[in-house]
């Protein structure tokens, strides 16, 4: 990639991120000022506004975490702390934290996680982060689709995890770029995002010696899959 391309990508990224930071901030400021003005006496409405402020602050926090992760990856300071954990519980915990978000959108998350998944050595929080990213994309890109499914399966020497949606799908030309830094498919840009989630997820899975990939049919939906080996080989971040 030539310097001009890199510069263009960098300034597009800065403009994206600024927009992504500004819109929740704008909403937080607007609702806070309304509350401070004393024009919202009804406690029910106050609670509603506070819930929006809370949600938007969380979104801001997530974006800042992604930026910090990216900076750690770039400088080789990104660390994975593996411990033996019940992988089925890790998957379920990650899914459970999305029940509220899904039901707000009138969606359900179906879970197919076998009871007998083993303990494996992973960084549980980082694996949850990957599932959360795949699930939040699945929900974000489900165009009124009612259901998102999370399934897991024990194979010979690995655990396979899949997040399946029936949303807008991904154009064929976007498929090779999904896991690149800052990448967002053109027709999904309006839904926001900094294009960092899949890039960070790939680094996390590869640091565990696993693989991550996507399959999709435009207009029908997408399946994101990743594996975690049972006997962890020495994986590492290559950046
Ligand atoms: P973002 O935070 O922008 O969503 P990601 O790295 O998580 O960044 O995703 C990159 C891009 O991949 C998205 O902007 C979107 O174009 C596409 N994408 C990811 N997941 C899905 C999905 N489940 N359905 C359709 N498009 C998706």
Tab-separated table of C-alpha atoms and ligand atoms in Angstrom:
chain	number	residue	atom	x	y	z
A	1	UNK	CA	0.000	0.000	0.000
A	2	UNK	CA	1.444	3.405	-0.954
A	3	UNK	CA	1.813	6.246	1.549
A	4	UNK	CA	-1.023	8.205	-0.097
A	5	UNK	CA	-3.425	5.228	0.337
A	6	UNK	CA	-2.355	4.849	3.938
A	7	UNK	CA	-2.832	8.548	4.616
A	8	UNK	CA	-6.277	8.481	2.991
A	9	UNK	CA	-7.247	5.438	5.077
A	10	UNK	CA	-5.983	7.112	8.230
A	11	UNK	CA	-7.940	10.292	7.673
A	12	UNK	CA	-11.080	8.336	6.773
A	13	UNK	CA	-10.608	6.379	10.002
A	14	UNK	CA	-10.172	9.551	12.074
A	15	UNK	CA	-13.280	11.040	10.521
A	16	UNK	CA	-15.235	7.793	11.189
A	17	UNK	CA	-14.084	7.557	14.767
A	18	UNK	CA	-14.816	11.216	15.433
A	19	UNK	CA	-18.320	10.676	14.136
A	20	UNK	CA	-18.733	7.524	16.225
A	21	UNK	CA	-17.538	9.380	19.327
A	22	UNK	CA	-19.613	12.430	18.640
A	23	UNK	CA	-23.012	10.824	18.136
A	24	UNK	CA	-23.317	9.128	21.562
A	25	UNK	CA	-21.768	12.211	23.167
A	26	UNK	CA	-24.328	14.399	21.438
A	27	UNK	CA	-27.145	12.249	22.740
A	28	UNK	CA	-25.700	12.170	26.305
A	29	UNK	CA	-25.339	15.940	26.312
A	30	UNK	CA	-28.832	16.513	24.922
A	31	UNK	CA	-30.607	14.310	27.452
A	32	UNK	CA	-28.487	15.561	30.368
A	33	UNK	CA	-29.320	19.178	29.535
A	34	UNK	CA	-33.002	18.344	29.260
A	35	UNK	CA	-32.910	16.775	32.727
A	36	UNK	CA	-30.950	19.721	34.175
A	37	UNK	CA	-33.398	22.225	32.700
A	38	UNK	CA	-36.084	20.874	35.033
A	39	UNK	CA	-38.428	20.389	32.066
A	40	UNK	CA	-38.783	16.656	32.677
A	41	UNK	CA	-40.658	16.302	35.982
A	42	UNK	CA	-42.210	12.914	35.223
A	43	UNK	CA	-40.120	10.214	37.004
A	44	UNK	CA	-40.978	7.600	34.352
A	45	UNK	CA	-39.636	9.828	31.537
A	46	UNK	CA	-36.603	10.711	33.664
A	47	UNK	CA	-35.817	7.011	34.018
A	48	UNK	CA	-36.190	6.542	30.266
A	49	UNK	CA	-33.753	9.383	29.574
A	50	UNK	CA	-31.272	8.084	32.141
A	51	UNK	CA	-31.415	4.656	30.493
A	52	UNK	CA	-30.527	6.264	27.147
A	53	UNK	CA	-27.641	8.168	28.753
A	54	UNK	CA	-26.444	4.910	30.320
A	55	UNK	CA	-26.641	3.018	27.006
A	56	UNK	CA	-24.860	5.736	25.073
A	57	UNK	CA	-22.085	5.959	27.687
A	58	UNK	CA	-21.611	2.214	27.349
A	59	UNK	CA	-21.291	2.556	23.592
A	60	UNK	CA	-18.677	5.286	24.068
A	61	UNK	CA	-16.786	3.042	26.493
A	62	UNK	CA	-16.811	0.139	24.022
A	63	UNK	CA	-15.429	2.286	21.233
A	64	UNK	CA	-12.657	3.605	23.464
A	65	UNK	CA	-11.813	0.013	24.522
A	66	UNK	CA	-11.566	-0.972	20.826
A	67	UNK	CA	-9.225	1.934	20.140
A	68	UNK	CA	-7.039	0.947	23.092
A	69	UNK	CA	-7.000	-2.692	21.935
A	70	UNK	CA	-5.961	-1.574	18.474
A	71	UNK	CA	-3.174	0.544	19.845
A	72	UNK	CA	-1.968	-2.384	22.027
A	73	UNK	CA	-2.038	-4.705	18.997
A	74	UNK	CA	-0.029	-2.252	16.914
A	75	UNK	CA	2.627	-1.855	19.588
A	76	UNK	CA	2.801	-5.553	20.525
A	77	UNK	CA	1.430	-4.903	24.029
A	78	UNK	CA	-1.781	-6.881	23.527
A	79	UNK	CA	-1.875	-9.710	26.051
A	80	UNK	CA	-3.878	-12.895	26.385
A	81	UNK	CA	-4.145	-14.449	29.844
A	82	UNK	CA	-5.129	-18.079	29.535
A	83	UNK	CA	-6.676	-20.120	32.321
A	84	UNK	CA	-8.638	-23.381	32.326
A	85	UNK	CA	-12.317	-22.411	31.991
A	86	UNK	CA	-15.581	-24.196	31.198
A	87	UNK	CA	-15.987	-22.940	27.635
A	88	UNK	CA	-19.741	-23.649	27.584
A	89	UNK	CA	-20.214	-21.234	30.501
A	90	UNK	CA	-18.075	-18.572	28.838
A	91	UNK	CA	-20.234	-18.772	25.695
A	92	UNK	CA	-23.472	-18.722	27.667
A	93	UNK	CA	-22.372	-15.723	29.800
A	94	UNK	CA	-21.510	-13.753	26.669
A	95	UNK	CA	-24.871	-14.563	25.101
A	96	UNK	CA	-26.807	-13.786	28.309
A	97	UNK	CA	-25.443	-10.243	28.367
A	98	UNK	CA	-27.266	-9.635	25.048
A	99	UNK	CA	-30.745	-10.805	26.109
A	100	UNK	CA	-31.774	-7.209	26.924
A	101	UNK	CA	-30.409	-5.671	23.721
A	102	UNK	CA	-32.097	-8.381	21.621
A	103	UNK	CA	-35.467	-8.113	23.323
A	104	UNK	CA	-35.462	-4.320	22.951
A	105	UNK	CA	-35.322	-4.965	19.201
A	106	UNK	CA	-38.015	-7.632	19.378
A	107	UNK	CA	-35.449	-10.345	18.692
A	108	UNK	CA	-34.614	-13.639	20.376
A	109	UNK	CA	-31.247	-15.333	20.703
A	110	UNK	CA	-31.480	-19.072	20.310
A	111	UNK	CA	-28.733	-21.023	22.069
A	112	UNK	CA	-27.526	-24.469	21.114
A	113	UNK	CA	-24.607	-25.096	23.448
A	114	UNK	CA	-23.950	-28.736	24.442
A	115	UNK	CA	-23.787	-29.409	28.200
A	116	UNK	CA	-20.659	-31.513	27.933
A	117	UNK	CA	-18.219	-28.983	26.482
A	118	UNK	CA	-14.838	-29.417	28.227
A	119	UNK	CA	-12.647	-27.037	30.200
A	120	UNK	CA	-10.071	-25.471	27.928
A	121	UNK	CA	-7.282	-22.988	28.447
A	122	UNK	CA	-8.404	-19.645	27.123
A	123	UNK	CA	-8.640	-16.009	28.125
A	124	UNK	CA	-12.339	-16.122	29.045
A	125	UNK	CA	-12.853	-12.361	28.900
A	126	UNK	CA	-11.268	-12.079	25.476
A	127	UNK	CA	-13.355	-14.988	24.118
A	128	UNK	CA	-16.476	-13.251	25.529
A	129	UNK	CA	-15.351	-10.085	23.745
A	130	UNK	CA	-15.241	-11.976	20.417
A	131	UNK	CA	-18.730	-13.463	20.926
A	132	UNK	CA	-20.065	-10.057	21.992
A	133	UNK	CA	-18.680	-8.474	18.846
A	134	UNK	CA	-20.150	-11.165	16.568
A	135	UNK	CA	-23.497	-10.997	18.356
A	136	UNK	CA	-23.731	-7.236	18.319
A	137	UNK	CA	-23.010	-7.278	14.557
A	138	UNK	CA	-25.575	-10.062	14.048
A	139	UNK	CA	-28.204	-7.965	15.845
A	140	UNK	CA	-27.138	-4.708	14.194
A	141	UNK	CA	-27.307	-6.192	10.691
A	142	UNK	CA	-30.520	-8.181	11.186
A	143	UNK	CA	-33.065	-6.271	9.180
A	144	UNK	CA	-36.117	-7.050	11.244
A	145	UNK	CA	-34.986	-10.715	11.331
A	146	UNK	CA	-36.511	-12.167	14.510
A	147	UNK	CA	-33.828	-14.614	15.478
A	148	UNK	CA	-30.096	-14.894	15.940
A	149	UNK	CA	-28.575	-18.228	16.846
A	150	UNK	CA	-25.427	-19.090	18.782
A	151	UNK	CA	-24.293	-22.687	18.550
A	152	UNK	CA	-21.262	-24.620	19.697
A	153	UNK	CA	-19.942	-28.045	18.893
A	154	UNK	CA	-17.142	-30.249	20.166
A	155	UNK	CA	-15.025	-31.606	17.313
A	156	UNK	CA	-11.965	-33.902	17.357
A	157	UNK	CA	-9.461	-31.446	18.703
A	158	UNK	CA	-11.334	-28.164	18.862
A	159	UNK	CA	-14.503	-26.368	19.881
A	160	UNK	CA	-16.440	-24.677	17.073
A	161	UNK	CA	-18.603	-21.637	17.893
A	162	UNK	CA	-21.006	-20.072	15.371
A	163	UNK	CA	-23.147	-16.940	15.363
A	164	UNK	CA	-25.876	-17.135	12.723
A	165	UNK	CA	-28.148	-14.303	11.589
A	166	UNK	CA	-30.839	-13.856	8.958
A	167	UNK	CA	-29.954	-10.252	8.240
A	168	UNK	CA	-28.766	-8.172	5.298
A	169	UNK	CA	-25.833	-10.474	4.457
A	170	UNK	CA	-22.483	-9.372	3.046
A	171	UNK	CA	-21.700	-8.572	-0.601
A	172	UNK	CA	-19.243	-11.013	-2.198
A	173	UNK	CA	-16.655	-8.322	-2.897
A	174	UNK	CA	-16.581	-7.387	0.811
A	175	UNK	CA	-15.889	-10.928	2.051
A	176	UNK	CA	-12.058	-10.929	1.647
A	177	UNK	CA	-11.766	-7.651	3.600
A	178	UNK	CA	-14.052	-8.234	6.609
A	179	UNK	CA	-11.268	-8.899	9.101
A	180	UNK	CA	-9.094	-6.000	7.989
A	181	UNK	CA	-8.550	-2.998	10.232
A	182	UNK	CA	-11.134	-0.199	9.715
A	183	UNK	CA	-13.051	-2.151	7.048
A	184	UNK	CA	-16.819	-1.573	6.744
A	185	UNK	CA	-18.878	-2.815	3.797
A	186	UNK	CA	-20.309	0.110	1.818
A	187	UNK	CA	-24.013	-0.656	2.174
A	188	UNK	CA	-23.761	-1.088	5.954
A	189	UNK	CA	-21.908	2.145	6.774
A	190	UNK	CA	-25.050	3.986	7.786
A	191	UNK	CA	-25.359	1.611	10.760
A	192	UNK	CA	-22.214	2.983	12.350
A	193	UNK	CA	-19.109	1.248	13.638
A	194	UNK	CA	-15.382	1.886	13.408
A	195	UNK	CA	-14.504	-1.302	11.522
A	196	UNK	CA	-12.364	-2.594	14.368
A	197	UNK	CA	-14.428	-5.391	15.956
A	198	UNK	CA	-13.669	-8.187	13.490
A	199	UNK	CA	-10.022	-7.166	13.206
A	200	UNK	CA	-9.585	-7.380	16.988
A	201	UNK	CA	-11.612	-10.633	17.132
A	202	UNK	CA	-9.321	-12.246	14.565
A	203	UNK	CA	-6.227	-11.275	16.556
A	204	UNK	CA	-7.758	-12.716	19.727
A	205	UNK	CA	-8.739	-16.034	18.112
A	206	UNK	CA	-5.385	-16.424	16.363
A	207	UNK	CA	-3.570	-15.698	19.623
A	208	UNK	CA	-5.385	-18.801	20.949
A	209	UNK	CA	-4.256	-20.885	17.942
A	210	UNK	CA	-7.786	-20.884	16.466
A	211	UNK	CA	-9.370	-19.740	13.167
A	212	UNK	CA	-12.191	-17.319	12.422
A	213	UNK	CA	-14.153	-16.918	9.165
A	214	UNK	CA	-17.433	-15.790	7.667
A	215	UNK	CA	-19.962	-17.200	5.207
A	216	UNK	CA	-22.802	-15.137	3.867
A	217	UNK	CA	-25.595	-14.902	1.361
A	218	UNK	CA	-26.511	-11.306	0.512
A	219	UNK	CA	-30.096	-10.644	1.479
A	220	UNK	CA	-30.353	-13.886	3.465
A	221	UNK	CA	-27.894	-13.674	6.334
A	222	UNK	CA	-24.437	-14.472	7.626
A	223	UNK	CA	-22.678	-17.078	9.722
A	224	UNK	CA	-19.516	-16.168	11.611
A	225	UNK	CA	-17.528	-19.145	12.940
A	226	UNK	CA	-14.439	-19.565	15.074
A	227	UNK	CA	-12.545	-22.464	16.573
A	228	UNK	CA	-10.554	-22.857	19.760
A	229	UNK	CA	-8.131	-25.782	19.938
A	230	UNK	CA	-8.478	-28.173	22.895
A	231	UNK	CA	-4.710	-28.521	23.213
A	232	UNK	CA	-3.474	-25.017	22.847
A	233	UNK	CA	-0.531	-24.708	20.485
A	234	UNK	CA	1.599	-21.635	21.065
A	235	UNK	CA	-0.376	-18.980	19.226
A	236	UNK	CA	0.715	-15.368	19.148
A	237	UNK	CA	-0.155	-12.006	17.765
A	238	UNK	CA	1.770	-11.394	14.583
A	239	UNK	CA	1.667	-7.626	14.871
B	1	LIG	P1	-18.064	-2.406	12.910
B	1	LIG	O1	-17.773	-1.970	14.305
B	1	LIG	O2	-17.947	-1.293	11.920
B	1	LIG	O3	-19.323	-3.228	12.788
B	1	LIG	P2	-16.619	-4.878	12.437
B	1	LIG	O4	-15.155	-5.086	12.243
B	1	LIG	O5	-17.265	-5.591	13.570
B	1	LIG	O6	-16.802	-3.315	12.529
B	1	LIG	O7	-17.363	-5.281	11.091
B	1	LIG	C1	-16.827	-4.829	9.833
B	1	LIG	C2	-17.903	-4.811	8.761
B	1	LIG	O8	-18.301	-6.149	8.417
B	1	LIG	C3	-19.214	-4.136	9.176
B	1	LIG	O9	-19.133	-2.723	9.054
B	1	LIG	C4	-20.181	-4.746	8.158
B	1	LIG	O10	-20.029	-4.115	6.903
B	1	LIG	C5	-19.654	-6.186	8.029
B	1	LIG	N1	-20.368	-7.147	8.918
B	1	LIG	C6	-19.900	-7.682	10.066
B	1	LIG	N2	-20.788	-8.549	10.603
B	1	LIG	C7	-21.852	-8.560	9.773
B	1	LIG	C8	-23.127	-9.253	9.770
B	1	LIG	N3	-23.455	-10.132	10.748
B	1	LIG	N4	-23.971	-9.017	8.727
B	1	LIG	C9	-23.644	-8.142	7.733
B	1	LIG	N5	-22.472	-7.452	7.677
B	1	LIG	C10	-21.585	-7.659	8.684
